[in-house]
Coordinates of C-alpha atoms and ligand atoms in Angstrom, one line a residue:
M1 CA 63.0 36.6 114.0
T2 CA 59.5 38.2 113.8
R3 CA 58.1 39.3 110.5
I4 CA 58.4 43.1 109.9
T5 CA 55.1 44.8 109.4
I6 CA 54.1 48.4 108.7
A7 CA 53.3 48.6 112.4
A8 CA 56.9 47.6 113.2
L9 CA 58.1 50.4 110.9
R10 CA 55.9 52.9 112.7
A11 CA 57.2 51.7 116.0
R12 CA 60.8 52.2 114.8
R13 CA 59.8 55.8 113.9
E14 CA 58.2 56.4 117.3
T15 CA 61.3 55.1 119.2
N16 CA 63.7 56.9 116.8
T17 CA 65.3 53.6 115.8
P18 CA 66.3 53.9 112.1
F19 CA 65.6 50.8 109.9
S20 CA 67.4 49.6 106.8
C21 CA 66.0 48.7 103.4
L22 CA 67.7 47.2 100.4
T23 CA 66.7 46.2 96.9
A24 CA 66.3 42.5 96.2
Y25 CA 65.2 40.8 93.0
D26 CA 65.7 37.1 93.6
A27 CA 65.2 34.5 96.4
T28 CA 68.9 34.0 97.2
F29 CA 69.8 37.6 97.9
A30 CA 66.4 38.2 99.6
R31 CA 67.2 35.4 102.1
I32 CA 70.7 36.7 102.8
A33 CA 69.4 40.2 103.4
S34 CA 66.6 39.1 105.5
D35 CA 68.8 36.9 107.6
A36 CA 71.1 39.9 108.1
G37 CA 68.2 41.7 109.7
I38 CA 67.4 44.1 106.8
E39 CA 63.9 45.3 107.6
V40 CA 62.5 46.1 104.2
L41 CA 63.3 44.5 100.8
L42 CA 62.3 46.6 97.8
V43 CA 61.7 44.7 94.5
G44 CA 62.8 47.9 92.7
D45 CA 62.3 48.8 89.0
S46 CA 66.1 49.5 89.3
L47 CA 66.2 45.9 88.1
G48 CA 65.8 47.3 84.6
M49 CA 69.3 48.8 85.0
V50 CA 71.2 46.4 87.3
L51 CA 69.8 43.1 86.0
Q52 CA 68.6 43.8 82.5
G53 CA 71.2 46.4 81.4
H54 CA 68.8 49.1 80.3
P55 CA 69.9 52.7 80.4
S56 CA 66.9 53.6 82.7
T57 CA 64.0 52.1 84.5
L58 CA 61.5 53.0 81.8
Q59 CA 61.7 49.6 80.0
V60 CA 60.6 47.6 83.0
T61 CA 57.2 45.9 82.6
M62 CA 54.5 44.6 85.0
D63 CA 55.4 41.1 84.0
D64 CA 59.0 41.8 85.1
M65 CA 57.8 43.2 88.4
A66 CA 55.4 40.4 89.2
Y67 CA 58.0 37.8 88.3
H68 CA 60.7 39.2 90.5
T69 CA 58.3 39.9 93.4
A70 CA 57.3 36.3 93.3
C71 CA 61.0 35.2 93.3
V72 CA 61.7 37.3 96.4
T73 CA 58.5 36.1 98.1
R74 CA 59.5 32.5 97.6
A75 CA 62.5 33.1 99.9
G76 CA 60.1 33.2 102.9
V77 CA 61.7 36.3 104.4
H78 CA 61.1 38.1 107.6
S79 CA 61.5 41.5 105.9
L80 CA 58.6 43.5 104.7
I81 CA 58.4 43.2 100.9
M82 CA 57.7 46.3 98.9
A83 CA 57.3 46.1 95.1
D84 CA 57.6 48.9 92.6
M85 CA 54.9 50.0 90.2
P86 CA 56.8 50.3 86.9
F87 CA 56.6 53.2 84.5
M88 CA 53.0 53.9 83.3
S89 CA 51.5 51.0 85.2
N90 CA 49.3 53.7 86.9
A91 CA 48.3 55.5 83.7
C92 CA 44.7 55.5 84.8
M93 CA 42.9 54.5 88.0
S94 CA 41.8 51.1 86.7
A95 CA 45.3 50.2 85.6
L96 CA 46.6 51.3 89.0
L97 CA 44.2 49.2 91.0
E98 CA 44.6 46.1 88.7
N99 CA 48.5 46.3 88.7
A100 CA 48.8 47.0 92.4
G101 CA 46.6 44.0 93.1
R102 CA 48.8 41.9 90.8
L103 CA 51.9 42.8 92.8
M104 CA 50.1 42.1 96.1
R105 CA 49.0 38.7 94.8
A106 CA 52.6 38.0 93.8
G107 CA 53.5 38.4 97.5
A108 CA 54.2 42.1 98.1
H109 CA 53.1 43.7 101.4
M110 CA 53.2 47.2 100.0
V111 CA 53.5 48.9 96.6
K112 CA 55.7 51.8 95.7
L113 CA 54.6 54.6 93.3
E114 CA 56.7 57.4 91.9
G115 CA 55.1 60.9 92.0
E116 CA 53.7 63.6 94.2
A117 CA 50.4 65.0 95.4
W118 CA 48.7 64.1 92.1
L119 CA 48.9 60.5 93.3
A120 CA 46.7 61.2 96.4
E121 CA 43.5 59.9 94.9
G122 CA 45.2 56.7 93.8
V123 CA 46.7 56.3 97.3
R124 CA 43.3 56.8 98.9
E125 CA 41.7 54.2 96.5
L126 CA 44.4 51.6 97.2
A127 CA 44.2 52.2 101.0
L128 CA 40.4 51.6 100.8
R129 CA 41.2 48.2 99.3
G130 CA 43.8 47.3 101.9
I131 CA 46.8 48.0 99.7
P132 CA 49.5 50.1 101.6
T133 CA 51.5 52.5 99.5
C134 CA 55.0 54.0 99.7
V135 CA 55.2 57.2 97.6
H136 CA 58.6 57.9 96.1
M137 CA 59.2 61.6 95.9
G138 CA 62.1 64.0 95.1
L139 CA 64.3 62.5 92.3
T140 CA 61.9 60.0 90.7
P141 CA 63.9 58.0 88.2
Q142 CA 60.9 57.2 85.9
S143 CA 60.8 61.0 85.2
V144 CA 64.4 61.2 84.2
N145 CA 63.5 62.6 80.8
A146 CA 61.3 65.3 82.3
F147 CA 64.1 66.2 84.8
G148 CA 66.8 66.2 82.1
G149 CA 69.0 63.8 84.1
Y150 CA 69.4 62.4 87.6
K151 CA 69.5 65.7 89.5
V152 CA 69.2 66.7 93.2
Q153 CA 65.7 67.9 93.8
G154 CA 64.3 70.5 96.3
R155 CA 67.4 72.7 96.4
D156 CA 65.5 76.0 96.4
A157 CA 63.0 77.2 99.0
V158 CA 60.0 77.1 96.7
Q159 CA 60.7 73.5 95.5
A160 CA 61.4 72.4 99.1
E161 CA 58.2 73.9 100.4
R162 CA 56.2 72.2 97.7
I163 CA 57.7 68.8 98.5
I164 CA 56.9 69.2 102.2
K165 CA 53.3 70.2 101.4
E166 CA 52.8 67.4 98.9
A167 CA 54.2 64.8 101.4
Q168 CA 51.6 66.1 103.9
Q169 CA 48.8 65.7 101.3
L170 CA 49.9 62.1 100.6
A171 CA 50.1 61.2 104.2
D172 CA 46.6 62.7 104.7
A173 CA 45.4 60.6 101.7
G174 CA 46.6 57.4 103.5
A175 CA 50.1 56.8 102.3
A176 CA 51.9 54.3 104.6
V177 CA 55.4 55.5 103.9
I178 CA 57.2 58.3 102.0
L179 CA 60.5 57.6 100.2
L180 CA 62.6 60.6 99.4
E181 CA 65.4 60.4 96.9
C182 CA 68.3 62.9 96.3
V183 CA 67.2 65.9 98.3
P184 CA 69.3 68.1 100.6
A185 CA 69.6 66.6 104.1
Q186 CA 67.9 69.6 105.6
L187 CA 64.8 68.9 103.4
G188 CA 64.9 65.2 104.4
R189 CA 64.7 66.3 108.0
A190 CA 61.9 68.8 107.3
V191 CA 59.7 66.3 105.5
R192 CA 60.3 63.8 108.3
N193 CA 59.2 66.3 110.9
A194 CA 56.2 67.5 108.9
I195 CA 54.4 64.2 108.7
D196 CA 53.7 61.3 111.1
I197 CA 54.4 58.3 108.8
P198 CA 57.8 56.7 108.3
V199 CA 60.2 58.4 105.8
I200 CA 62.8 56.4 104.0
G201 CA 65.7 58.2 102.4
I202 CA 68.2 57.6 99.7
G203 CA 70.5 60.6 99.4
A204 CA 68.1 62.4 101.8
G205 CA 70.4 62.7 104.8
P206 CA 70.6 60.9 108.2
D207 CA 67.6 62.4 109.8
V208 CA 64.9 60.3 108.3
D209 CA 63.4 57.0 109.7
G210 CA 65.0 54.5 107.3
Q211 CA 67.6 54.3 104.7
I212 CA 67.6 52.4 101.4
L213 CA 70.3 51.5 98.8
V214 CA 70.3 49.5 95.6
M215 CA 72.0 46.2 96.5
H216 CA 74.4 46.2 93.6
D217 CA 75.6 49.8 94.5
M218 CA 76.4 48.9 98.1
L219 CA 78.3 45.8 97.0
G220 CA 80.4 47.9 94.7
A221 CA 79.0 46.1 91.7
N222 CA 77.9 49.2 89.9
V223 CA 79.9 49.5 86.6
S224 CA 79.2 53.2 86.3
R225 CA 80.4 55.9 88.7
P226 CA 78.3 55.4 91.9
P227 CA 76.1 58.3 93.1
R228 CA 77.4 60.4 96.0
F229 CA 74.9 58.7 98.5
V230 CA 76.4 55.2 97.9
K231 CA 78.8 53.5 100.2
D232 CA 80.5 50.3 99.2
F233 CA 80.1 48.0 102.3
L234 CA 81.6 44.9 100.7
K235 CA 85.0 46.6 100.3
E236 CA 85.4 46.9 104.1
T237 CA 83.8 43.6 105.1
G238 CA 84.7 41.0 102.5
T239 CA 81.5 39.0 102.3
I240 CA 78.0 39.8 101.2
E241 CA 76.5 38.7 104.4
S242 CA 78.8 40.9 106.5
A243 CA 78.3 43.8 104.1
F244 CA 74.5 43.6 104.7
K245 CA 75.1 43.4 108.4
A246 CA 77.5 46.3 108.5
Y247 CA 75.0 48.4 106.5
R248 CA 72.2 47.6 108.9
E249 CA 74.4 48.4 111.9
A250 CA 75.6 51.7 110.3
V251 CA 72.0 52.8 109.6
A252 CA 70.9 51.8 113.1
Q253 CA 73.7 53.9 114.7
R254 CA 73.2 56.7 112.2
S255 CA 76.9 56.5 111.1
F256 CA 75.5 56.0 107.6
P257 CA 74.8 58.2 105.7
A258 CA 77.8 60.4 106.7
S259 CA 78.2 63.9 105.6
E260 CA 80.1 62.8 102.4
H261 CA 77.0 60.9 101.3
C262 CA 74.6 63.9 101.7
F263 CA 73.6 66.9 99.7
Ligands
KIV1 O1 63.9 50.9 92.0 C1 64.7 51.2 93.0 O2 65.6 50.5 93.3 C2 64.4 52.4 93.8 C3 65.4 52.8 94.8 C4 66.4 53.7 94.2 C5 64.7 53.5 96.0 O3 63.3 53.0 93.6

């Protein structure tokens, strides 16, 4: 299996071949996911909730992220490894550069930042230093307190227009990928068509370039009520390995997400 690079994700977009992404936090699951052909592994700050038992991602530290990124890297996977910049790790430009560098040294191939067009300068500075970025837009869980809950974003025309415009500004600033969480499927499609970099969706409909899920959610291991965009692939397949393969296959064939997973 050849290693997945950013160029490979761009090629998938150009050939309209959707790719699959999953969160991974340790070497064992990273290896199983990579062997199942999952193209992108995200060392997500969701680890604060699914591993550490916190009520949100806000408690996750840079030490946590560097540790789990190194664990995933040690698996020697074929997948592209993306690592999350945790809450307030980009509080100023020097913190952003230092902390992104730390995740890259731990083995990440790309860092993910939550925010919108205000991140453009940081994205540009990172790109100049050879650090590719994925900007996570729409429902950004680190802003749960500002949103007043985990709510669908971009439902009205003004909000939707703003998200499209800001995604364009981030692509122009040099972002490598946009990740859109919890937006109407129509907006997912509009953002995808407005920019020329890969768009990954989670609850953003089927018409984006890649899909991502939190691993625990798609294995039915979420103790709380799963969000609408989640499908339990373990229930219908029986083993973790086959659940990962079924997810990859469903994404590639655009049978996931189905209408019941969309807003
Ligand atoms: O941290 C995470 O797992 C994420 C996904 C929800 C995209 O950001």
